[in-house]
Coordinates of C-alpha atoms and ligand atoms in Angstrom, one line a residue:
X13 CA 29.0 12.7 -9.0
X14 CA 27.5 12.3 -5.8
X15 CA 27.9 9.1 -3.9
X16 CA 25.2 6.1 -5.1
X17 CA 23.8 4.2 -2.0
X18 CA 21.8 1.2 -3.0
X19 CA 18.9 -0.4 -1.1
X20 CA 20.9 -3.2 -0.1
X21 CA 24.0 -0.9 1.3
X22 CA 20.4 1.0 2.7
X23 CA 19.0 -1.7 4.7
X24 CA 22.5 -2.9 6.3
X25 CA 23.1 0.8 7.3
X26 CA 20.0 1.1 9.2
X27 CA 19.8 -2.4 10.1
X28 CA 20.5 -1.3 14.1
X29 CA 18.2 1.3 13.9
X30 CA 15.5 -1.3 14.4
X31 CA 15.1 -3.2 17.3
X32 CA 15.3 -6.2 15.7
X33 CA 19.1 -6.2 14.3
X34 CA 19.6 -9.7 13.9
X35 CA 19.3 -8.9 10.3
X36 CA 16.2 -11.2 9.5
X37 CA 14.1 -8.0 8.5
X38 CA 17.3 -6.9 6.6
X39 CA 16.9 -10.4 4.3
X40 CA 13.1 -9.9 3.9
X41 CA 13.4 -6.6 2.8
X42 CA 16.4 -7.6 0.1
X43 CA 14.0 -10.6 -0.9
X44 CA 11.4 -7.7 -1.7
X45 CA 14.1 -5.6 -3.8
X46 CA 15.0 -8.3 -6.0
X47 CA 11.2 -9.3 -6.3
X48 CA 10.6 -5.8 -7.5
X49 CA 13.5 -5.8 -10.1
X50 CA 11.6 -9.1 -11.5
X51 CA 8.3 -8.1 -11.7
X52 CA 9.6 -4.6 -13.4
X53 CA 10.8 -6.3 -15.8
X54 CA 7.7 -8.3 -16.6
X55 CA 5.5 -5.0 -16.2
X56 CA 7.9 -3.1 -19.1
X57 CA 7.5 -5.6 -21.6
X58 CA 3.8 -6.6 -20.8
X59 CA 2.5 -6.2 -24.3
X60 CA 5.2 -7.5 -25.7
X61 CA 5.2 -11.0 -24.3
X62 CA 0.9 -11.1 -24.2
X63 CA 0.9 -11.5 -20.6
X64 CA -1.6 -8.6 -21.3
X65 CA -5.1 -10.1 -21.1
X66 CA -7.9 -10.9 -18.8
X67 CA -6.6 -14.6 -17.5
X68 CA -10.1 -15.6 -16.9
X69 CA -10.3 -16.7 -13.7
X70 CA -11.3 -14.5 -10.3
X71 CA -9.4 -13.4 -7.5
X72 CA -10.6 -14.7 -4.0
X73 CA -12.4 -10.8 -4.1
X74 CA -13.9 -11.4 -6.7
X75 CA -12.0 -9.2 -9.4
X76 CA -11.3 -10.5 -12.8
X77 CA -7.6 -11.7 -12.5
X78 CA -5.0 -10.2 -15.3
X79 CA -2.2 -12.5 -15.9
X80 CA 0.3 -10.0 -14.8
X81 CA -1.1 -10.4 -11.0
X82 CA -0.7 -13.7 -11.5
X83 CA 3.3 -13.9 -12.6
X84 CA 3.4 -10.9 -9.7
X85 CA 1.9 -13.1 -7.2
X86 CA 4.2 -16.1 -8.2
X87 CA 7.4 -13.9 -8.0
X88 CA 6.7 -12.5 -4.6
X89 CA 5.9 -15.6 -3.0
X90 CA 8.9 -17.2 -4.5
X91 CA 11.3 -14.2 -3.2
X92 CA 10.0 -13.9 0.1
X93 CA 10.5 -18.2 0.4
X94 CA 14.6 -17.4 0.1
X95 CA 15.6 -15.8 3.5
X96 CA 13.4 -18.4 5.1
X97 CA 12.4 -15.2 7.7
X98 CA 8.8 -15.2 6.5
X99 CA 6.2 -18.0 7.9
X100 CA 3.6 -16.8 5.5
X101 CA 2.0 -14.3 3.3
X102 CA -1.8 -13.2 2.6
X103 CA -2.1 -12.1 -0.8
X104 CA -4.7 -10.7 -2.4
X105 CA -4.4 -12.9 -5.1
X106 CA -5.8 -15.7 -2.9
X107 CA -8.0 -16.3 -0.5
X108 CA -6.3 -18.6 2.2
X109 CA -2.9 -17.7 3.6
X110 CA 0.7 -19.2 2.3
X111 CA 2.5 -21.1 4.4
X112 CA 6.3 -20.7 3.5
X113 CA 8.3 -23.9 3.7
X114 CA 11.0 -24.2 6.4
X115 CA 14.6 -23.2 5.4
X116 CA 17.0 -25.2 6.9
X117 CA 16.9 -25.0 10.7
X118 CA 15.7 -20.9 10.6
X119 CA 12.6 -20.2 12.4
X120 CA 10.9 -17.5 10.4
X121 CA 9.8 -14.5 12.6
X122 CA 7.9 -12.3 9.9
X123 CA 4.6 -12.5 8.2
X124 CA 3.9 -10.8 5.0
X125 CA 0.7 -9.0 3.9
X126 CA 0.8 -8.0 0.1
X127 CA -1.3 -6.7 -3.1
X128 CA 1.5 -7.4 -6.0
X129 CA 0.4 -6.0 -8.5
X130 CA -1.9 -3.0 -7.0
X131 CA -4.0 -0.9 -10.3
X132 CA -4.8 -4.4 -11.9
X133 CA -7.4 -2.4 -14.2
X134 CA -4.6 -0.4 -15.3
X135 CA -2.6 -3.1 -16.9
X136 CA -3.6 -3.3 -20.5
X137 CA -3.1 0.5 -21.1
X138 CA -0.1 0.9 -20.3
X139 CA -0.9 3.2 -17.0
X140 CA 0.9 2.8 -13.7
X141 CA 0.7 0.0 -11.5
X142 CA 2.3 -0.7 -7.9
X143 CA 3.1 -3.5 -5.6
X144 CA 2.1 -2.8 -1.8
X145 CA 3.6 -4.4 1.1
X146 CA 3.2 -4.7 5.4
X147 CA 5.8 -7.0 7.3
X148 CA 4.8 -8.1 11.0
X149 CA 6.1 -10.0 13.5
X150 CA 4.8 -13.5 14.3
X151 CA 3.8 -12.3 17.5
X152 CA 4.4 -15.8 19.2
X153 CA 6.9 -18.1 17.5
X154 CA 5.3 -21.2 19.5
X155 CA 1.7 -21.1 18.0
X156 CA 1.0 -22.3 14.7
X157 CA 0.7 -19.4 12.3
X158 CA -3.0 -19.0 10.9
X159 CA -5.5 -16.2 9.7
X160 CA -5.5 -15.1 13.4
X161 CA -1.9 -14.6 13.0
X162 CA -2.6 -11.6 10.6
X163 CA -5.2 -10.2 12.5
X164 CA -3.0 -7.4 14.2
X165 CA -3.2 -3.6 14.8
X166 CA -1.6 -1.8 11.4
X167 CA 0.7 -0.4 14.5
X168 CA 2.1 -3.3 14.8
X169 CA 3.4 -3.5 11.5
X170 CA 7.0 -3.3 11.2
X171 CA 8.0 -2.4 7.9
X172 CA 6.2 -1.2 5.0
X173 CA 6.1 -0.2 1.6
X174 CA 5.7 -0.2 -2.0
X175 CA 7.3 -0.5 -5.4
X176 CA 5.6 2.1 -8.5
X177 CA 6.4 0.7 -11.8
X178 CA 5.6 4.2 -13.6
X179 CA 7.7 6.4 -15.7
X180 CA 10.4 5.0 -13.8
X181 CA 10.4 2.0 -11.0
X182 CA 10.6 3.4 -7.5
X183 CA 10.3 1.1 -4.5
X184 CA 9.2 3.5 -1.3
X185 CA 9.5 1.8 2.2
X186 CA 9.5 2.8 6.5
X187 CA 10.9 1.1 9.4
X188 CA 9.5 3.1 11.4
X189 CA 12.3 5.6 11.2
X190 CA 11.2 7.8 8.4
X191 CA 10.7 7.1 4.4
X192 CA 13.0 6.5 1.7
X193 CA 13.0 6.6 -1.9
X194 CA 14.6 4.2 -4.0
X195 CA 15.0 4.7 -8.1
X196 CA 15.8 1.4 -10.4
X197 CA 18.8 2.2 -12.1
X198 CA 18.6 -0.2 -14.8
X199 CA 21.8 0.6 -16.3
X200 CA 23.3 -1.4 -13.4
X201 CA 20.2 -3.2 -12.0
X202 CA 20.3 -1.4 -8.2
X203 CA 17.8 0.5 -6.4
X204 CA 19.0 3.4 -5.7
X205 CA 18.6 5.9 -2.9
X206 CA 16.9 9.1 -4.8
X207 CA 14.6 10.5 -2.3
X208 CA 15.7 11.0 1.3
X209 CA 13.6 11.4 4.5
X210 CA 10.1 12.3 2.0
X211 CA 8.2 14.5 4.3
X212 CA 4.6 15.1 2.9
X213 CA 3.3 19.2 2.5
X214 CA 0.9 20.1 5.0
X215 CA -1.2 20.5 2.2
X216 CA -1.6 20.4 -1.6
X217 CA -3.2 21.5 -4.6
X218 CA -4.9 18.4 -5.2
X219 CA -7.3 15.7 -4.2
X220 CA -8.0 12.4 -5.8
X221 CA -11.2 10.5 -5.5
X222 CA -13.4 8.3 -8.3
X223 CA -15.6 11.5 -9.1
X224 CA -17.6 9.1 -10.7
X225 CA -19.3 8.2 -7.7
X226 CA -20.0 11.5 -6.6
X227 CA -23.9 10.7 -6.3
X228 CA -23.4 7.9 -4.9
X229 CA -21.2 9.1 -2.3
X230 CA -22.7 10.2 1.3
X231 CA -23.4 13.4 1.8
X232 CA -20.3 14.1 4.0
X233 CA -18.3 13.1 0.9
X234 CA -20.0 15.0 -1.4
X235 CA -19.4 18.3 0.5
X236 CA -15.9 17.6 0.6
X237 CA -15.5 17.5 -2.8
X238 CA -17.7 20.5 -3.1
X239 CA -15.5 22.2 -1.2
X240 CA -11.9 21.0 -3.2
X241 CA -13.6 22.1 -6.6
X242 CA -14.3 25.7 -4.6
X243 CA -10.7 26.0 -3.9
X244 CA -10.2 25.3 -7.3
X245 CA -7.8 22.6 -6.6
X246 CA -7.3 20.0 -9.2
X247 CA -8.2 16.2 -9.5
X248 CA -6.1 13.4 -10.3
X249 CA -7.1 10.2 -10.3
X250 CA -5.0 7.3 -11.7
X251 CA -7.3 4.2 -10.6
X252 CA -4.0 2.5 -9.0
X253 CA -3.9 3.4 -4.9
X254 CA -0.4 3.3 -5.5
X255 CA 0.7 6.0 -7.6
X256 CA -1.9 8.3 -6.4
X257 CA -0.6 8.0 -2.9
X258 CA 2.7 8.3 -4.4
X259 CA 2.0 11.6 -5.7
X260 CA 0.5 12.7 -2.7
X261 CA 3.5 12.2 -0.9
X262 CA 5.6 14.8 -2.7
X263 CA 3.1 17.4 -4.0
X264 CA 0.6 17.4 -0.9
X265 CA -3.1 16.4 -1.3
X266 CA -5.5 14.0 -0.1
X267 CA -6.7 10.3 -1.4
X268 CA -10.4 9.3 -0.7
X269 CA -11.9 6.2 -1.2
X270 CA -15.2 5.8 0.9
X271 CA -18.2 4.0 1.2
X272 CA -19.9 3.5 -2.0
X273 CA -23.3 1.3 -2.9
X274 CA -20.9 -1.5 -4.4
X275 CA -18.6 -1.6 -1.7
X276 CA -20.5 -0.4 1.8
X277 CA -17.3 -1.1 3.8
X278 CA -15.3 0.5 1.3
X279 CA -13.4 -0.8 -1.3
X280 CA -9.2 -1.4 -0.3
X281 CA -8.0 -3.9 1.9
X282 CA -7.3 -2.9 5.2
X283 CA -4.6 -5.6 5.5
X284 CA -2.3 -5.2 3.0
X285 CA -3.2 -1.7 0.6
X286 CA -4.7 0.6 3.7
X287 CA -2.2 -0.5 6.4
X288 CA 0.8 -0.3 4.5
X289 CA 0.4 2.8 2.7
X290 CA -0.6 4.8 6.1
X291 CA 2.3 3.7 7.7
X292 CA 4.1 5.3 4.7
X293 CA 1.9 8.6 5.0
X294 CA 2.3 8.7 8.5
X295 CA 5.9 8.2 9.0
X296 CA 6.3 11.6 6.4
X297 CA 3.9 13.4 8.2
X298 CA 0.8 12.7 6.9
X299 CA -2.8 11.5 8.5
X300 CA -4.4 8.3 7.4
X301 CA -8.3 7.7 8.5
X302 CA -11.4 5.7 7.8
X303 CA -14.6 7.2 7.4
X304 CA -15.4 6.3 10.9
X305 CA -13.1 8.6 11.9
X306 CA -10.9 6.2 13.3
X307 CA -7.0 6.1 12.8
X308 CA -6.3 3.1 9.6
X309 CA -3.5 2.1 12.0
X310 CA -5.7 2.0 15.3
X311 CA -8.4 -0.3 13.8
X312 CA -8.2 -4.7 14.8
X313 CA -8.5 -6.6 11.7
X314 CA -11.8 -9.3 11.8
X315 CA -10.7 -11.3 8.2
X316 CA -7.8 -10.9 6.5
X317 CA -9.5 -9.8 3.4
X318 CA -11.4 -7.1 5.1
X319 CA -12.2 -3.7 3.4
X320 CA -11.9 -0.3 4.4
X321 CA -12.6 3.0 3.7
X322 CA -9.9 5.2 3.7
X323 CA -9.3 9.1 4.1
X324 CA -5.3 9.9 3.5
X325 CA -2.9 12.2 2.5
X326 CA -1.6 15.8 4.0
X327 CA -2.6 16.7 7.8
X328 CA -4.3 20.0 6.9
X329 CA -6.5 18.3 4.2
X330 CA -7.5 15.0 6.2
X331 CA -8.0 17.5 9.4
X332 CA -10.9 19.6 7.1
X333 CA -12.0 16.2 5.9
X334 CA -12.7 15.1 9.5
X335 CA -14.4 18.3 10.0
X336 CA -16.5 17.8 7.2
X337 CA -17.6 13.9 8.5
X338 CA -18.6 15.5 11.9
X339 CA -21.0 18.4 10.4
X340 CA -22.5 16.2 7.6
X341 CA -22.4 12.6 8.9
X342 CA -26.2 11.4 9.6
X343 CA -25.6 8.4 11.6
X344 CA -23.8 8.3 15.0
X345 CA -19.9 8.1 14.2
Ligands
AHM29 P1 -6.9 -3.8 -7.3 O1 -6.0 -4.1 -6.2 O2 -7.8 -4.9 -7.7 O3 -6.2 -3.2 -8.5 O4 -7.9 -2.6 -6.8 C1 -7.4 -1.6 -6.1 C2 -7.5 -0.3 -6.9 C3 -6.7 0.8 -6.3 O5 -5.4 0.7 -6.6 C4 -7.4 2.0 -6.8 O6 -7.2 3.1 -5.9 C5 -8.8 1.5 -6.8 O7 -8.8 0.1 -7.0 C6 -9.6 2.1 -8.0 O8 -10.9 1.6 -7.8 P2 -12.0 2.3 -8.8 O9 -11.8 1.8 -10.2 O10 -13.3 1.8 -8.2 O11 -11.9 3.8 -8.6
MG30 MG1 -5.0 -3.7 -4.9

């Protein structure tokens, strides 16, 4: 039986590989394992507890709220409050940032950008769902921390990740030094290290985009697709960012989601769902964009709520896609 490595033994192994070995990131990203093992276990008995259901209220973008985000939300914030190494979290479950009390005499270094419970519209049938995270560094540990504090380059993110609670719970994170796989083992409750150094294919036999904007999309986007049926490759799209990036990052393809008459700027959060999840693609290999043309982890933040569209997935597929934007696009990139 080959030897089990656990996120925790994970983290401490790699813990000098990061500049920062004092550890602190090493707590954070603990406080985010256990957070995961918590809300799995809400997420696989959803419909037997009715957390199911539409809670009612709106999230600060305006989505109906399930009540599943909520206990997510509460969960997250509460973990990432232990190692007293985070200042504060945006969420997209609300529309100011958290400010995370003190713990003891620690000055917390870290801020925390999350979706917990990523797929919302997913919840009630039983379909995959994901958590998505970005950790950066309070850039200056004698300002207070605001929304200005968040408003950094997705290069300057540290760490980030994301948990799939799908056929079975994954949690999927980068340091910067390459991504790792982690599978819940809930025989004995550990994350465990399944899938080593994950290196996208330069391409794949599938793309994923809501098809059922196609005439809504710009022409540019329209092509594209055009083109991906021509090649006869195959669509999957699971309506949660999470597990179709997942995908993606073992069997090659490309995710899309562009400008559409609802959402002009796009529709995903740059902050804490485009961000993240390119740093993933990137450190395997892979090539994350906006419809602009311009590298997800190049572009400045303006709110922390702010959308984005997003091209991302294998470098041979995002490299035609570019080409596509520059022959079709009508206005000035
Ligand atoms: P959510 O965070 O409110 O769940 O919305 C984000 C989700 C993504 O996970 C997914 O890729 C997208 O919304 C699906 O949107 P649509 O239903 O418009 O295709
Ligand atoms: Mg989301």
């Amino acid at each position: 039986m080959s030897k089990i490595t656990t996120l925790d033994e994970f983290i401490l192994h790699n813990e000098n590989l990061h500049e920062d070995s004092s550890g602190k990131l090493s707590a954070l990203l603990r406080d985010i394992g256990v957070a995961a093992k918590i809300v799995n276990r809400e997420v696989n008995k959803a419909g037997l507890v009715n957390i199911l259901g539409i809670a009612g209220s709106e999230n600060s973008t305006g989505d109906m709220v399930q009540k599943l985000d909520i206990f997510a939300n509460e969960k997250m914030i509460a973990l990432l409050s232990n190692s007293g190494e985070c200042a504060a979290i945006v969420s997209e479950e609300n529309e100011k940032i958290i400010h995370l009390p003190k713990v003891k005499e620690k000055t917390p270094g870290y801020l925390v950008a999350m979706d917990p419970l990523d797929g919302s519209s997913n919840i009630d049938v039983n379909v995959s769902v994901g958590t998505i995270f970005g950790i950066y560094k309070v850039q200056d540990i004698n300002e207070p921390i605001d929304e200005k504090s968040f408003l950094q380059k997705g290069v300057e993110v540290v760490a980030a990740g994301y948990v799939l609670y799908g056929t079975s719970t994954m949690l999927v994170y980068t340091t910067g030094n390459g991504v790792n796989g982690f599978t819940l083992d809930p025989s004995i409750g550990e994350f465990c290290l399944s899938h080593e150094n994950i290196r996208i294919p330069d391409r794949g036999n599938y793309y994923s985009v809501n098809q059922g904007y196609y005439l809504k999309f710009d022409v540019e986007m329209r092509r594209y697709i055009d083109y991906c049926s021509d090649l006869n490759l195959r669509l999957r799209y699971i309506g949660s960012m999470v597990s179709d990036v997942h995908r993606m990052l073992f069997q090659g393809g490309i995710f899309l989601y562009p400008n559409t008459r609802k959402y002009p700027q796009g529709k995903l959060r740059l902050l804490y769902e485009c961000v993240p999840m390119s740093f993933v693609v990137e450190q395997a290999g892979g090539h994350a964009i906006n419809t602009r043309l311009e590298r997800i982890m190049e572009v400045t933040p303006r709110s922390i709520h702010q959308r984005s569209t997003i091209v991302i997935g294998s470098p041979a597929m995002v490299n035609e896609m570019k080409d596509f934007i520059r022959k079709y696009t009508l206005h000035e990139i």
